[in-house]
Short mmCIF file of C-alpha atoms in Angstrom, two decimals:
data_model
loop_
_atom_site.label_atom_id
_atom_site.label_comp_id
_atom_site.label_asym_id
_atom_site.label_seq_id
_atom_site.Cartn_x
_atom_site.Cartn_y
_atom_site.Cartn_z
CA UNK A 195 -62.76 -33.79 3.70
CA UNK A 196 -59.90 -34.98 5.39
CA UNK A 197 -59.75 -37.02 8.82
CA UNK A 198 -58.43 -35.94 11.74
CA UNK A 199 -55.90 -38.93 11.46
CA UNK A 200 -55.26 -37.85 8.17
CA UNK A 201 -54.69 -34.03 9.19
CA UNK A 202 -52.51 -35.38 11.92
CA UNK A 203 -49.98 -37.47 9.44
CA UNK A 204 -50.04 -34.01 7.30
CA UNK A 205 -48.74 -31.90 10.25
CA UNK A 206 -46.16 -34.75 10.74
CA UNK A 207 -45.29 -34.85 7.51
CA UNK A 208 -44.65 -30.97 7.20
CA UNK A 209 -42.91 -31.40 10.72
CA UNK A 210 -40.49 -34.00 9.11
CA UNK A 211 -39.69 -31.51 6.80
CA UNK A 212 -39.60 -27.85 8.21
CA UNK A 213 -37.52 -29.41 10.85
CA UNK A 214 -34.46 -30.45 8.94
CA UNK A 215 -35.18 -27.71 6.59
CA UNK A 216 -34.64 -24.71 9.49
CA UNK A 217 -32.09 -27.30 10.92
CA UNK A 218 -30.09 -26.93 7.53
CA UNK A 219 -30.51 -23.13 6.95
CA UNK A 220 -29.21 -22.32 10.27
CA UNK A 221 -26.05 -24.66 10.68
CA UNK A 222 -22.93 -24.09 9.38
CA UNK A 223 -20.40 -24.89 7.16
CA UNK A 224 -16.83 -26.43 7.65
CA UNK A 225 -15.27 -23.94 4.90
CA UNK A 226 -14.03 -20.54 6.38
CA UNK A 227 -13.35 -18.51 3.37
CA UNK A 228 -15.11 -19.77 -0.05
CA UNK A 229 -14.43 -17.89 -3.69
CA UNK A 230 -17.28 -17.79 -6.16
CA UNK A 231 -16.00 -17.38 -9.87
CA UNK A 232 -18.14 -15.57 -12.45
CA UNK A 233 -19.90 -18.71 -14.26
CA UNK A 234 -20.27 -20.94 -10.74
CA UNK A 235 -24.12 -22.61 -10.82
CA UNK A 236 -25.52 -21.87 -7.37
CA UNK A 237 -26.09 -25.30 -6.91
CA UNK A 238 -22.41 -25.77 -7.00
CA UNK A 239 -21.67 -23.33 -4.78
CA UNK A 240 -24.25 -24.70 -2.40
CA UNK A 241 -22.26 -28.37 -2.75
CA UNK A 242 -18.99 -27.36 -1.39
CA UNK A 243 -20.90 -25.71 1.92
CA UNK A 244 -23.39 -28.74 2.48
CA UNK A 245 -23.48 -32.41 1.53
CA UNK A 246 -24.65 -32.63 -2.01
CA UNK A 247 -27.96 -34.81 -1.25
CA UNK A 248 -31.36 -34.70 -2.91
CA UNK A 249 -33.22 -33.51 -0.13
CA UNK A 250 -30.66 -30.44 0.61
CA UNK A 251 -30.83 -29.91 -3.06
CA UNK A 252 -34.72 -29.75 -2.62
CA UNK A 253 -34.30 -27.45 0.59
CA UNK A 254 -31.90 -25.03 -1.11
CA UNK A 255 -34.99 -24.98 -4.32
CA UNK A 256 -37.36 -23.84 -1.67
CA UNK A 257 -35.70 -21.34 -0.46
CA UNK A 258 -34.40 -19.44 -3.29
CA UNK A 259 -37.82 -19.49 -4.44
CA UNK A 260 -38.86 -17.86 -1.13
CA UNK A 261 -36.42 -14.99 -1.53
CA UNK A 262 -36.55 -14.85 -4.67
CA UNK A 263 -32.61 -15.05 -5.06
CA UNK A 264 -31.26 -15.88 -9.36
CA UNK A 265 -27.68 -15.48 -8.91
CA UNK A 266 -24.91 -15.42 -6.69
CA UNK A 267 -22.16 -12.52 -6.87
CA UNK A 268 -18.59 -13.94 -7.88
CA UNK A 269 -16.17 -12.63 -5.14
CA UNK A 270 -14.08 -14.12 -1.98
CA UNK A 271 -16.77 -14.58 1.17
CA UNK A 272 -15.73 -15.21 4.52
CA UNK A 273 -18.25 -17.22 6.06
CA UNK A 274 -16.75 -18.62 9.29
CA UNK A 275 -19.48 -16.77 11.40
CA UNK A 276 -22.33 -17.25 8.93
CA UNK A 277 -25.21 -19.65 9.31
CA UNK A 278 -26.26 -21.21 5.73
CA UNK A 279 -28.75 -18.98 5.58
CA UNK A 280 -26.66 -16.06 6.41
CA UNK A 281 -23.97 -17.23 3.46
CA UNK A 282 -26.75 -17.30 0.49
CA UNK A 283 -27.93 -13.56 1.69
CA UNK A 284 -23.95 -12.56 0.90
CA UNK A 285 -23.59 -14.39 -2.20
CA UNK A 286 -26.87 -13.24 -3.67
CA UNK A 287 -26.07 -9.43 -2.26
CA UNK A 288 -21.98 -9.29 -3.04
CA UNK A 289 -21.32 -8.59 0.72
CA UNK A 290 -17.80 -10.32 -0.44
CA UNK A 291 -14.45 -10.21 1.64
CA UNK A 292 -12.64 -6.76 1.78
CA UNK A 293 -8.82 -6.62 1.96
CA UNK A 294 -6.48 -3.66 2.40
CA UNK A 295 -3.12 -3.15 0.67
CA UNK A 296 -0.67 -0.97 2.49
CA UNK A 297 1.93 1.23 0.68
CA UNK A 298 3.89 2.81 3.14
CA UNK A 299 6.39 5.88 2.97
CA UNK A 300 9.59 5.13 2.85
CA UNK A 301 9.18 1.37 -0.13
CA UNK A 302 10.48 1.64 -3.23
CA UNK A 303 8.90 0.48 -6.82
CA UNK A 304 10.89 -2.52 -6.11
CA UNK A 305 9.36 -3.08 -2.84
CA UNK A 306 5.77 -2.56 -4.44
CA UNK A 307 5.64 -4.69 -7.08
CA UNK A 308 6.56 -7.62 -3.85
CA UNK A 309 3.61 -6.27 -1.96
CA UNK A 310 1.45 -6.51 -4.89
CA UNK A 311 2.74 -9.78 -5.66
CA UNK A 312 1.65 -10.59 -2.46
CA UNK A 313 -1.99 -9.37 -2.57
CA UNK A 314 -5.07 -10.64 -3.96
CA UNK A 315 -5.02 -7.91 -6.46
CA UNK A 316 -4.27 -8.60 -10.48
CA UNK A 317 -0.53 -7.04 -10.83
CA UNK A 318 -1.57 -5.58 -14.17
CA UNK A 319 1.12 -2.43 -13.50
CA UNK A 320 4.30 -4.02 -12.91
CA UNK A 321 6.62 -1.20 -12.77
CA UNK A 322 4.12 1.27 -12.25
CA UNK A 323 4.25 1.40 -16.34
CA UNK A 324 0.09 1.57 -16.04
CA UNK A 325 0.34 4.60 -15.00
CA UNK A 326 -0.46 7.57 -17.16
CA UNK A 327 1.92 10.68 -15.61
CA UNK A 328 3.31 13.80 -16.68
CA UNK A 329 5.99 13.14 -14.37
CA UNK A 330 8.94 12.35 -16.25
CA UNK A 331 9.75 8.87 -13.65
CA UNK A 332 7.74 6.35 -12.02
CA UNK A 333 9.71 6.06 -8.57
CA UNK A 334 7.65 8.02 -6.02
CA UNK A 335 5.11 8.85 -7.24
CA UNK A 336 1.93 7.18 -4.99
CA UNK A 337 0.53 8.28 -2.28
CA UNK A 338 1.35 6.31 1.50
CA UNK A 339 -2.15 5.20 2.69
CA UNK A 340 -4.16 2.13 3.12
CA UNK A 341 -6.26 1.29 0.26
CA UNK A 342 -9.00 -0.95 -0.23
CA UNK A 343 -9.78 -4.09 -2.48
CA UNK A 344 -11.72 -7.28 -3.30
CA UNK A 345 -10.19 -10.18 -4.58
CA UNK A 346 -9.00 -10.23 -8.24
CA UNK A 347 -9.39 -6.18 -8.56
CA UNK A 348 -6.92 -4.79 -11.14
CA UNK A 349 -4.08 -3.31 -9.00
CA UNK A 350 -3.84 -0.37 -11.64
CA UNK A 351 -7.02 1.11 -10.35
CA UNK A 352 -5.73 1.58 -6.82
CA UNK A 353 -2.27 3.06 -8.20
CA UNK A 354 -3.98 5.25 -10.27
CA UNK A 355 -5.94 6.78 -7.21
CA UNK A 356 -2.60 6.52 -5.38
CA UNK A 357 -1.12 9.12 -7.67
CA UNK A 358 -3.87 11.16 -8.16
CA UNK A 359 -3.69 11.78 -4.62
CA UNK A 360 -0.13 11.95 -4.49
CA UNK A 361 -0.18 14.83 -7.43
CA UNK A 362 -3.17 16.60 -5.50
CA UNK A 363 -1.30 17.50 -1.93
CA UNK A 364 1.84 18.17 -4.10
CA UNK A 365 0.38 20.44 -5.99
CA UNK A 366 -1.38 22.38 -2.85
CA UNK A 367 1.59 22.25 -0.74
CA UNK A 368 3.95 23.76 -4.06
CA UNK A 369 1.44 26.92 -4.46
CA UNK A 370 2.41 27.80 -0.77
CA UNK A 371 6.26 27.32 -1.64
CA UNK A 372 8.65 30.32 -0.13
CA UNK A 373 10.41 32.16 -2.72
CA UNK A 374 13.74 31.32 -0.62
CA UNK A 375 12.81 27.64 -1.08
CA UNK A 376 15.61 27.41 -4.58
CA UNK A 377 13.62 23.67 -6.13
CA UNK A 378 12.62 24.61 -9.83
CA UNK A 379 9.18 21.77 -9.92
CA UNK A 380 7.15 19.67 -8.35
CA UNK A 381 9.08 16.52 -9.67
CA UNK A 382 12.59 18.12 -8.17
CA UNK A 383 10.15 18.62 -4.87
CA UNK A 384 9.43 14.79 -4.87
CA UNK A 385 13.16 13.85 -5.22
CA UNK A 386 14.38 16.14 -2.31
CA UNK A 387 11.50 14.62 -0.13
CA UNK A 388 11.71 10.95 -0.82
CA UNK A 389 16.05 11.90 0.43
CA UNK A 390 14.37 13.39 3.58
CA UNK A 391 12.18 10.65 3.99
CA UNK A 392 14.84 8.02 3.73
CA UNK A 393 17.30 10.01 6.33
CA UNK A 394 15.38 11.28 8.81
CA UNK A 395 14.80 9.32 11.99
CA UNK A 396 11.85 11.03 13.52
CA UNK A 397 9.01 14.06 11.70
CA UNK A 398 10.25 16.26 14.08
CA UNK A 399 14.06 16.35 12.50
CA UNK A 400 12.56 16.61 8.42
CA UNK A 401 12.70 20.55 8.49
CA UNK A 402 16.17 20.31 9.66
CA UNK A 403 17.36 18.04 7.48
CA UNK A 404 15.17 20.12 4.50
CA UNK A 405 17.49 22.94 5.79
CA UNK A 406 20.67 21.18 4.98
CA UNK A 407 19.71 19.82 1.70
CA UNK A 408 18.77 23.45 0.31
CA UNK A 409 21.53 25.13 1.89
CA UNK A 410 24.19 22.94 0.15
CA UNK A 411 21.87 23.20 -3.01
CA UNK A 412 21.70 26.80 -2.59
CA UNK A 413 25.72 26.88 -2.30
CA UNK A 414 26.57 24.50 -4.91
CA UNK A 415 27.51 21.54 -2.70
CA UNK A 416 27.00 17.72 -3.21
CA UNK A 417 24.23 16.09 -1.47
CA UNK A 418 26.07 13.36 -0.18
CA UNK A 419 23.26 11.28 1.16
CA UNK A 420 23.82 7.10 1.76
CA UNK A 421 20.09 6.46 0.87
CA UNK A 422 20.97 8.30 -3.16
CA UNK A 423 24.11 5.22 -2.97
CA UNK A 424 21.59 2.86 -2.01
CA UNK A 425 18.95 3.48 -4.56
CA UNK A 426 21.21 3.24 -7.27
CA UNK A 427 22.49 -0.20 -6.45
CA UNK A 428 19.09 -1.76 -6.02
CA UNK A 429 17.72 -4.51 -6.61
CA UNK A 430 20.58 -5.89 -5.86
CA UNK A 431 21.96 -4.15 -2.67
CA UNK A 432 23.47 -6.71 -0.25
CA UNK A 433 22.88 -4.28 2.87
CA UNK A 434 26.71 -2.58 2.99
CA UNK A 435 28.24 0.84 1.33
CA UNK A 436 31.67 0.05 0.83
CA UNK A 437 34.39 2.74 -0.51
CA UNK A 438 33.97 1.87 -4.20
CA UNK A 439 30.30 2.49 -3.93
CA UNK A 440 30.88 5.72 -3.07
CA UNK A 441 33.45 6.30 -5.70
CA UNK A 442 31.66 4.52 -8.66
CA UNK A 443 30.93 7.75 -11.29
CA UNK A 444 28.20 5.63 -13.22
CA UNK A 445 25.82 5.49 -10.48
CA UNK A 446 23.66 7.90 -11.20
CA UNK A 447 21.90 8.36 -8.17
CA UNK A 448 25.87 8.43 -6.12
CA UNK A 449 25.25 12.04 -4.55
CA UNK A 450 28.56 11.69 -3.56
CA UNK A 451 29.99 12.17 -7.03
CA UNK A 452 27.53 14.16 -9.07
CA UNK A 453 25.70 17.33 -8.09
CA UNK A 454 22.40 18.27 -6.72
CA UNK A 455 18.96 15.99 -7.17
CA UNK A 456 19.86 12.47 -8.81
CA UNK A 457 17.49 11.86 -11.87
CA UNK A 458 14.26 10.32 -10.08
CA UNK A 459 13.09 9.58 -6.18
CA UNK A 460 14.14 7.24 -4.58
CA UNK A 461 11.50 6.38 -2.62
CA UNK A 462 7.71 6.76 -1.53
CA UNK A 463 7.20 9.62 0.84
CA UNK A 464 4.92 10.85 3.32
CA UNK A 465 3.40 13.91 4.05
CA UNK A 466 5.81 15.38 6.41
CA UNK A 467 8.69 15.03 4.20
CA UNK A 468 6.70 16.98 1.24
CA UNK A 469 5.65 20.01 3.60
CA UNK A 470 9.58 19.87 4.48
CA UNK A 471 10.72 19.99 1.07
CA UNK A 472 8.35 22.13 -0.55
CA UNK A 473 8.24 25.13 2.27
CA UNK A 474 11.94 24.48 3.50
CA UNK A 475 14.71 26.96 3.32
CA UNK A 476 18.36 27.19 3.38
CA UNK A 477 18.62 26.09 7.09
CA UNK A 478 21.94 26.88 9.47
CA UNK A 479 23.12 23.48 9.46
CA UNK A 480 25.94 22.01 6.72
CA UNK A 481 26.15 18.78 8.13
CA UNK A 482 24.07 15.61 10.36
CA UNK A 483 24.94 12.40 11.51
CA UNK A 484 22.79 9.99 13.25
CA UNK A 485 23.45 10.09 17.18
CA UNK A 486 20.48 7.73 18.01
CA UNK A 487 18.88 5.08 16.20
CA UNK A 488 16.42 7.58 15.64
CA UNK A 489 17.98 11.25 15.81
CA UNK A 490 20.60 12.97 14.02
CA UNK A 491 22.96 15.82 15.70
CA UNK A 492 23.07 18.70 13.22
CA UNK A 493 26.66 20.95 12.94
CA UNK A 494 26.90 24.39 11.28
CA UNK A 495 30.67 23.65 10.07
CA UNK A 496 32.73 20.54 9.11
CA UNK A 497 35.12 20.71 12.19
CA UNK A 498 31.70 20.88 14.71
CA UNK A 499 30.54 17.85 12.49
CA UNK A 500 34.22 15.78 12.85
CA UNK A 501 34.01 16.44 16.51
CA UNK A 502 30.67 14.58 16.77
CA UNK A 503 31.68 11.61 14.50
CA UNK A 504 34.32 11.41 16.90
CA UNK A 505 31.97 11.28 19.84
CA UNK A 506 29.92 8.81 18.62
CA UNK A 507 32.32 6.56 17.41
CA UNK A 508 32.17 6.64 13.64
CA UNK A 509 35.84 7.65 12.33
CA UNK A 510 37.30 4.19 13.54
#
């Protein structure tokens, strides 16, 4: 039967320990972000958070016996508000970092593969060549929205959702097309709205500019749209049209020289420039030239439009 001295130096003894033990659980560590690779021991995850001593060894034994905790979840944690404690509850559960990838309206596949480059993600679809499509390009064909990841995800599952989405609306918004509206697919739909989406200023001025498009389509007219120029020239577009550009016969995307849609998109587009494309018609307006940074005036003839590049400063 033990003494009372003797249960006294037992209470100490447990005291000696449950104290640094709690101590331990609940501090915190220097790191901010930590990764856990598939194949990391939990003891050697536990080293780079703590100082790798025998008695925090013996501490971190206790209490993944406790709560009963065999592995920890390979992922990217962000544990700059986490006690100990709080850190081994993520690892063991998976609760690992989220990060978003934004595609926005208006990037091309050139701009995407940078942003991707960029991410956390795996760039396993450089190109877009991943991507399994009855559409006969690759250009245009995701859908603008913010899309979720954890570190080291394959960037072909999110593109693949992309277009699925993107092929979805499309193919809504083309079942409601007008009969006046003269586009022969979805994939000549695409093309017209990505040229929308790169000339328009505001949402407001797409249906307008819709208008023009399918009126000069409608009357055999060339497009002649500076974003089709631009396209064509990437990657490698040093940020000025000059007069050959718009002369040069082997771009293929020069709406200045060939007629109607060029071959492919030329861009990712949102929402407002597919409802303009798809249930557009043959507007009033021939012609539009940006007024503001942000607006275009539109003209019914050539001498109305003349008079406003005149205005505005342009035919100097």
């Amino acid at each position: 039967m033990l003494s009372i001295r003797n249960i006294f130096l037992l209470i100490i003894a447990i005291a000696s320990i449950i104290g640094p033990y709690v101590a331990l659980l609940n501090s915190t560590s220097s790191l901010s972000l930590i990764t856990i690779e598939r194949g990391d021991s939990m003891y050697g995850v536990i080293s780079k958070l703590v100082p790798n001593t025998y008695l925090n060894r013996l501490f971190f034994k206790i209490h993944i016996k406790q709560n009963q905790i065999e592995s920890f979840k390979a992922g990217e944690y962000d544990i700059s508000q986490m006690t100990i404690a709080k850190s081994i509850d993520a690892f063991n559960k998976g609760d690992s970092l989220t990060r978003s990838l934004q595609i926005n309206e208006g990037i091309t596949i050139f701009d995407l593969d940078i942003i991707i480059n960029n991410s956390l993600l795996i760039n396993d679809c450089l190109n877009l060549e991943c991507l399994k499509t009855d559409y006969p390009f690759k250009e245009g064909v995701l859908y603008p929205d913010t899309y979720f990841y954890k570190k080291g995800m394959k960037a072909s599952e999110i593109l693949k959702a992309s277009h699925k989405i993107l092929d979805n609306k499309l193919t809504y918004l083309w079942d409601k097309k007008p009969q006046s509206n003269m586009l022969k697919n979805k994939f000549e739909a695409l093309i017209l709205a990505s040229i929308i989406e790169k000339e328009a200023g505001n949402h407001l001025e797409k249906k307008d500019i819709a208008g023009v498009f399918l009126k000069r389509i409608s009357l055999g007219m060339k497009l002649q749209a500076d974003p089709t120029i631009i396209y064509g020239l990437l990657p490698n577009f040093d940020g000025d049209i000059k007069k050959t550009d718009i002369l040069d016969k082997n771009n293929r995307y020069n709406t200045y020289m060939i007629k109607g849609l060029p071959p492919t998109p030329i861009s990712i587009v949102s929402i407002t420039s597919l409802e303009a494309a798809v249930l557009g018609t043959p507007g009033d307006y021939l012609f539009f030239v940006a007024d503001t940074p942000t607006s275009h005036h539109f003209s019914r003839t050539y001498e109305e439009h003349k008079r406003m590049i005149k205005k505005i400063g342009l035919d100097k």
